[in-house]
Structures are given as C-alpha cells and as structure tokens.
PDB file of C-alpha atoms and ligand atoms in Angstrom:
ATOM      1  CA  MET S   1      86.650 121.882  95.507  1.00 92.00           C
ATOM      2  CA  ILE S   2      89.268 119.469  94.164  1.00 93.00           C
ATOM      3  CA  MET S   3      87.256 116.524  95.522  1.00 94.00           C
ATOM      4  CA  ASP S   4      84.046 117.305  93.597  1.00 95.00           C
ATOM      5  CA  GLU S   5      85.764 118.196  90.342  1.00 96.00           C
ATOM      6  CA  PHE S   6      88.210 115.313  90.177  1.00 97.00           C
ATOM      7  CA  LYS S   7      85.828 112.704  91.560  1.00 98.00           C
ATOM      8  CA  ALA S   8      83.365 113.581  88.797  1.00 98.00           C
ATOM      9  CA  GLU S   9      86.158 113.062  86.251  1.00 98.00           C
ATOM     10  CA  HIS S  10      86.851 109.593  87.704  1.00 98.00           C
ATOM     11  CA  ARG S  11      83.187 108.668  87.182  1.00 98.00           C
ATOM     12  CA  GLN S  12      83.189 110.098  83.646  1.00 97.00           C
ATOM     13  CA  CYS S  13      86.311 108.082  82.729  1.00 98.00           C
ATOM     14  CA  ASP S  14      84.845 104.904  84.274  1.00 97.00           C
ATOM     15  CA  SER S  15      81.689 105.176  82.233  1.00 97.00           C
ATOM     16  CA  LEU S  16      83.607 105.892  79.001  1.00 97.00           C
ATOM     17  CA  TYR S  17      85.693 102.765  79.566  1.00 97.00           C
ATOM     18  CA  ALA S  18      82.596 100.674  80.319  1.00 97.00           C
ATOM     19  CA  GLU S  19      80.995 101.867  77.067  1.00 98.00           C
ATOM     20  CA  ALA S  20      84.165 101.133  75.076  1.00 98.00           C
ATOM     21  CA  GLU S  21      84.348  97.664  76.595  1.00 97.00           C
ATOM     22  CA  ARG S  22      80.688  97.016  75.720  1.00 98.00           C
ATOM     23  CA  ALA S  23      81.374  98.043  72.135  1.00 98.00           C
ATOM     24  CA  VAL S  24      84.357  95.624  71.919  1.00 98.00           C
ATOM     25  CA  VAL S  25      82.280  92.777  73.361  1.00 97.00           C
ATOM     26  CA  GLY S  26      79.434  93.630  70.975  1.00 97.00           C
ATOM     27  CA  GLY S  27      81.806  93.638  67.979  1.00 96.00           C
ATOM     28  CA  ASP S  28      81.258  97.311  67.108  1.00 97.00           C
ATOM     29  CA  ILE S  29      84.942  98.024  66.638  1.00 95.00           C
ATOM     30  CA  GLU S  30      84.624 101.428  65.021  1.00 96.00           C
ATOM     31  CA  ARG S  31      82.624 102.672  68.022  1.00 97.00           C
ATOM     32  CA  ALA S  32      84.996 100.905  70.435  1.00 97.00           C
ATOM     33  CA  GLU S  33      88.028 102.677  68.931  1.00 97.00           C
ATOM     34  CA  LYS S  34      86.273 106.044  69.099  1.00 97.00           C
ATOM     35  CA  LEU S  35      85.184 105.554  72.731  1.00 98.00           C
ATOM     36  CA  PHE S  36      88.505 104.117  73.855  1.00 98.00           C
ATOM     37  CA  GLY S  37      90.292 107.042  72.162  1.00 98.00           C
ATOM     38  CA  GLN S  38      88.075 109.444  74.120  1.00 98.00           C
ATOM     39  CA  PHE S  39      88.714 107.484  77.307  1.00 98.00           C
ATOM     40  CA  VAL S  40      92.503 107.703  76.798  1.00 98.00           C
ATOM     41  CA  GLU S  41      92.305 111.433  76.081  1.00 98.00           C
ATOM     42  CA  GLU S  42      90.211 112.168  79.173  1.00 98.00           C
ATOM     43  CA  THR S  43      92.253 109.926  81.471  1.00 98.00           C
ATOM     44  CA  VAL S  44      95.548 111.477  80.351  1.00 98.00           C
ATOM     45  CA  SER S  45      94.192 114.996  80.710  1.00 98.00           C
ATOM     46  CA  HIS S  46      92.792 114.126  84.165  1.00 98.00           C
ATOM     47  CA  MET S  47      96.218 112.862  85.291  1.00 98.00           C
ATOM     48  CA  GLU S  48      97.946 115.962  83.911  1.00 98.00           C
ATOM     49  CA  HIS S  49      95.583 118.198  85.861  1.00 97.00           C
ATOM     50  CA  GLU S  50      96.165 116.151  89.019  1.00 97.00           C
ATOM     51  CA  GLU S  51      99.922 116.419  88.621  1.00 96.00           C
ATOM     52  CA  LEU S  52      99.662 120.155  88.042  1.00 95.00           C
ATOM     53  CA  ARG S  53      97.100 121.102  90.685  1.00 94.00           C
ATOM     54  CA  VAL S  54      97.029 118.359  93.322  1.00 95.00           C
ATOM     55  CA  PHE S  55     100.470 116.732  93.338  1.00 95.00           C
ATOM     56  CA  SER S  56     102.321 120.038  93.110  1.00 93.00           C
ATOM     57  CA  ARG S  57     100.442 121.305  96.196  1.00 93.00           C
ATOM     58  CA  LEU S  58     101.125 118.083  98.116  1.00 94.00           C
ATOM     59  CA  GLU S  59     104.779 117.759  97.126  1.00 91.00           C
ATOM     60  CA  ALA S  60     106.096 118.888 100.504  1.00 84.00           C
ATOM     61  CA  GLU S  61     103.549 116.874 102.539  1.00 87.00           C
ATOM     62  CA  GLU S  62     105.111 113.572 103.569  1.00 82.00           C
ATOM     63  CA  GLN S  63     101.773 112.212 104.766  1.00 81.00           C
ATOM     64  CA  ALA S  64     100.440 112.372 101.208  1.00 80.00           C
ATOM     65  CA  GLY S  65     102.689 109.450 100.132  1.00 87.00           C
ATOM     66  CA  LEU S  66     102.914 110.690  96.564  1.00 94.00           C
ATOM     67  CA  ASP S  67     105.601 108.362  95.200  1.00 93.00           C
ATOM     68  CA  PRO S  68     103.384 105.271  94.710  1.00 94.00           C
ATOM     69  CA  ILE S  69     100.644 107.455  93.204  1.00 96.00           C
ATOM     70  CA  ARG S  70     103.079 109.006  90.731  1.00 96.00           C
ATOM     71  CA  PHE S  71     104.341 105.520  89.868  1.00 96.00           C
ATOM     72  CA  GLU S  72     100.762 104.405  89.194  1.00 97.00           C
ATOM     73  CA  HIS S  73     100.323 107.300  86.752  1.00 98.00           C
ATOM     74  CA  MET S  74     103.323 105.919  84.831  1.00 97.00           C
ATOM     75  CA  GLN S  75     101.784 102.437  84.862  1.00 97.00           C
ATOM     76  CA  ILE S  76      98.417 103.778  83.729  1.00 97.00           C
ATOM     77  CA  ARG S  77      99.996 105.683  80.809  1.00 97.00           C
ATOM     78  CA  ALA S  78     101.923 102.551  79.730  1.00 97.00           C
ATOM     79  CA  LEU S  79      98.807 100.355  79.972  1.00 96.00           C
ATOM     80  CA  LEU S  80      96.722 102.801  77.960  1.00 97.00           C
ATOM     81  CA  GLU S  81      99.316 102.756  75.195  1.00 97.00           C
ATOM     82  CA  LYS S  82      99.464  98.952  75.236  1.00 96.00           C
ATOM     83  CA  MET S  83      95.669  98.632  75.111  1.00 97.00           C
ATOM     84  CA  GLN S  84      95.398 101.117  72.261  1.00 96.00           C
ATOM     85  CA  GLN S  85      97.885  99.011  70.265  1.00 97.00           C
ATOM     86  CA  LEU S  86      95.913  95.824  70.997  1.00 97.00           C
ATOM     87  CA  LEU S  87      92.713  97.440  69.785  1.00 96.00           C
ATOM     88  CA  ALA S  88      94.447  98.740  66.650  1.00 96.00           C
ATOM     89  CA  VAL S  89      95.730  95.258  65.681  1.00 97.00           C
ATOM     90  CA  GLY S  90      92.382  93.635  66.479  1.00 97.00           C
ATOM     91  CA  ASP S  91      93.538  91.476  69.419  1.00 98.00           C
ATOM     92  CA  PHE S  92      90.271  91.898  71.282  1.00 97.00           C
ATOM     93  CA  SER S  93      90.534  89.053  73.774  1.00 97.00           C
ATOM     94  CA  THR S  94      93.946  90.257  75.015  1.00 98.00           C
ATOM     95  CA  PHE S  95      92.531  93.800  75.118  1.00 98.00           C
ATOM     96  CA  LEU S  96      89.689  92.653  77.370  1.00 97.00           C
ATOM     97  CA  GLY S  97      92.106  90.670  79.592  1.00 96.00           C
ATOM     98  CA  TRP S  98      94.370  93.704  80.067  1.00 96.00           C
ATOM     99  CA  GLY S  99      91.242  95.783  80.583  1.00 96.00           C
ATOM    100  CA  GLU S 100      90.323  93.783  83.686  1.00 95.00           C
ATOM    101  CA  SER S 101      93.738  94.327  85.307  1.00 94.00           C
ATOM    102  CA  PHE S 102      93.649  97.948  84.213  1.00 96.00           C
ATOM    103  CA  MET S 103      90.304  98.598  85.878  1.00 95.00           C
ATOM    104  CA  ILE S 104      91.454  97.013  89.156  1.00 96.00           C
ATOM    105  CA  LEU S 105      94.509  99.290  89.141  1.00 96.00           C
ATOM    106  CA  MET S 106      92.331 102.325  88.339  1.00 97.00           C
ATOM    107  CA  GLN S 107      89.811 101.568  91.068  1.00 97.00           C
ATOM    108  CA  GLN S 108      92.528 101.216  93.714  1.00 97.00           C
ATOM    109  CA  HIS S 109      94.268 104.339  92.447  1.00 98.00           C
ATOM    110  CA  ASN S 110      91.090 106.434  92.417  1.00 98.00           C
ATOM    111  CA  MET S 111      90.139 105.236  95.878  1.00 97.00           C
ATOM    112  CA  LYS S 112      93.493 106.376  97.332  1.00 96.00           C
ATOM    113  CA  GLU S 113      93.051 109.767  95.681  1.00 97.00           C
ATOM    114  CA  GLU S 114      89.465 110.206  96.848  1.00 97.00           C
ATOM    115  CA  GLN S 115      90.092 109.008 100.396  1.00 96.00           C
ATOM    116  CA  LEU S 116      93.442 110.617 101.061  1.00 95.00           C
ATOM    117  CA  LEU S 117      94.850 112.997  98.470  1.00 95.00           C
ATOM    118  CA  TYR S 118      91.827 115.115  97.547  1.00 96.00           C
ATOM    119  CA  PRO S 119      90.611 115.740 101.120  1.00 96.00           C
ATOM    120  CA  LEU S 120      94.165 116.643 102.155  1.00 95.00           C
ATOM    121  CA  CYS S 121      94.579 118.947  99.167  1.00 95.00           C
ATOM    122  CA  ASP S 122      91.228 120.664  99.806  1.00 95.00           C
ATOM    123  CA  ARG S 123      92.139 121.178 103.449  1.00 95.00           C
ATOM    124  CA  LEU S 124      95.565 122.647 102.628  1.00 94.00           C
ATOM    125  CA  MET S 125      94.147 124.899  99.933  1.00 92.00           C
ATOM    126  CA  ALA S 126      91.501 126.208 102.334  1.00 93.00           C
ATOM    127  CA  GLU S 127      94.274 126.896 104.873  1.00 92.00           C
ATOM    128  CA  ASP S 128      96.327 128.672 102.179  1.00 89.00           C
ATOM    129  CA  ALA S 129      93.322 130.798 101.278  1.00 87.00           C
ATOM    130  CA  GLU S 130      92.724 131.633 104.921  1.00 86.00           C
ATOM    131  CA  LYS S 131      96.341 132.733 105.338  1.00 86.00           C
ATOM    132  CA  ASP S 132      96.171 134.873 102.208  1.00 82.00           C
ATOM    133  CA  GLY S 133      92.776 136.288 103.165  1.00 73.00           C
ATOM    134  CA  ILE S 134      91.234 135.648  99.781  1.00 61.00           C
ATOM    135  CA  GLU S 135      87.634 134.984  98.919  1.00 61.00           C
ATOM    136  CA  ILE S 136      86.560 131.393  98.239  1.00 60.00           C
ATOM    137  CA  GLU S 137      83.108 130.319  97.195  1.00 60.00           C
ATOM    138  CA  GLY S 138      81.465 133.530  98.291  1.00 60.00           C
ATOM    139  CA  CYS S 139      82.965 133.441 101.761  1.00 61.00           C
ATOM    140  CA  CYS S 140      85.580 136.070 102.514  1.00 59.00           C
ATOM    141  CA  LEU S 141      88.338 134.652 104.670  1.00 56.00           C
ATOM    142  CA  ARG S 142      90.854 136.920 106.323  1.00 56.00           C
ATOM    143  CA  PRO S 143      94.021 136.209 108.284  1.00 52.00           C
TER     144      PRO S 143
HETATM  145 FE1  LIG Y 201      95.592 109.893  89.504  1.00 58.27          FE
HETATM  146 FE1  LIG Y 202      92.474 110.682  89.600  1.00 58.27          FE
END
C-alpha cells in the first residue's frame, strides 16, 4: 500500500529533522551536518518516488489537484538547498528560523498527501489491479 509505505517515510524524515535540529541547538555541528545531510537525502528520494509512483498515476485525475503539490516539491527542494548552505556557513539562528517555516510547509504538505493523494492512489491502483486480474497481497483479483 502506498499509504503505509509513504506515511512511514514521512515519519522517518520528521524524526531525522528533529534530531538534526536538536544537534544544532545543542551545538554539536558535526552531528547536525551529518543528520541534516541524511534528512535531505531521504526527503529528496521520498519526493522522487512520489513523483514516479504516485503523481504519475494521478496525472489524469483532476480531483487529485496535483499542481499545488508539485509546486510544493519545488519549494521544498529550494528550502533544503538554502538550509544546507546556512548550516555550511555556520548561520545557525537563520537555519533554525527557516527550519520553523520549513516544518510548517512540510506538515501541511504531508497532511494533503496522507488525506487525499495516497488514499486516492491506493484506490485507483486496486481498481487497476482488479481490471488486469492480477494478484495483490495474496488475494487473486479477476476481471
Ligand atoms: Fe510530497
Ligand atoms: Fe510525501
């Protein structure tokens, strides 16, 4: 299920960011850079998978309202780059300020995906599977 897989990735990214933020606040910059680097890597890979597997399936579905979600992915990528630069030059207070806005954007974004996009995608994929008569999760569906 898209919902279970991608929702778990949201939680994993959230906790990586929280750890990175704690390291910045605690002054452990080496650890903060490592954790934030991991956070960026996982967030970017998560978005790439969404674009490939979720957005591509929902492209033709007007009700999905993909345009604002795609735009948010652009904003997220730009913010991640900006925050990585801030961390690299040691501007920690600006980093933490941007971090607050970033997390608000992420929470709203993830909520839209979890409440609308993933359930819709799971439903459409189950319908596709039913039409094709393929086996999903041990249950053989036929047309
Ligand atoms: Fe997303
Ligand atoms: Fe997501």
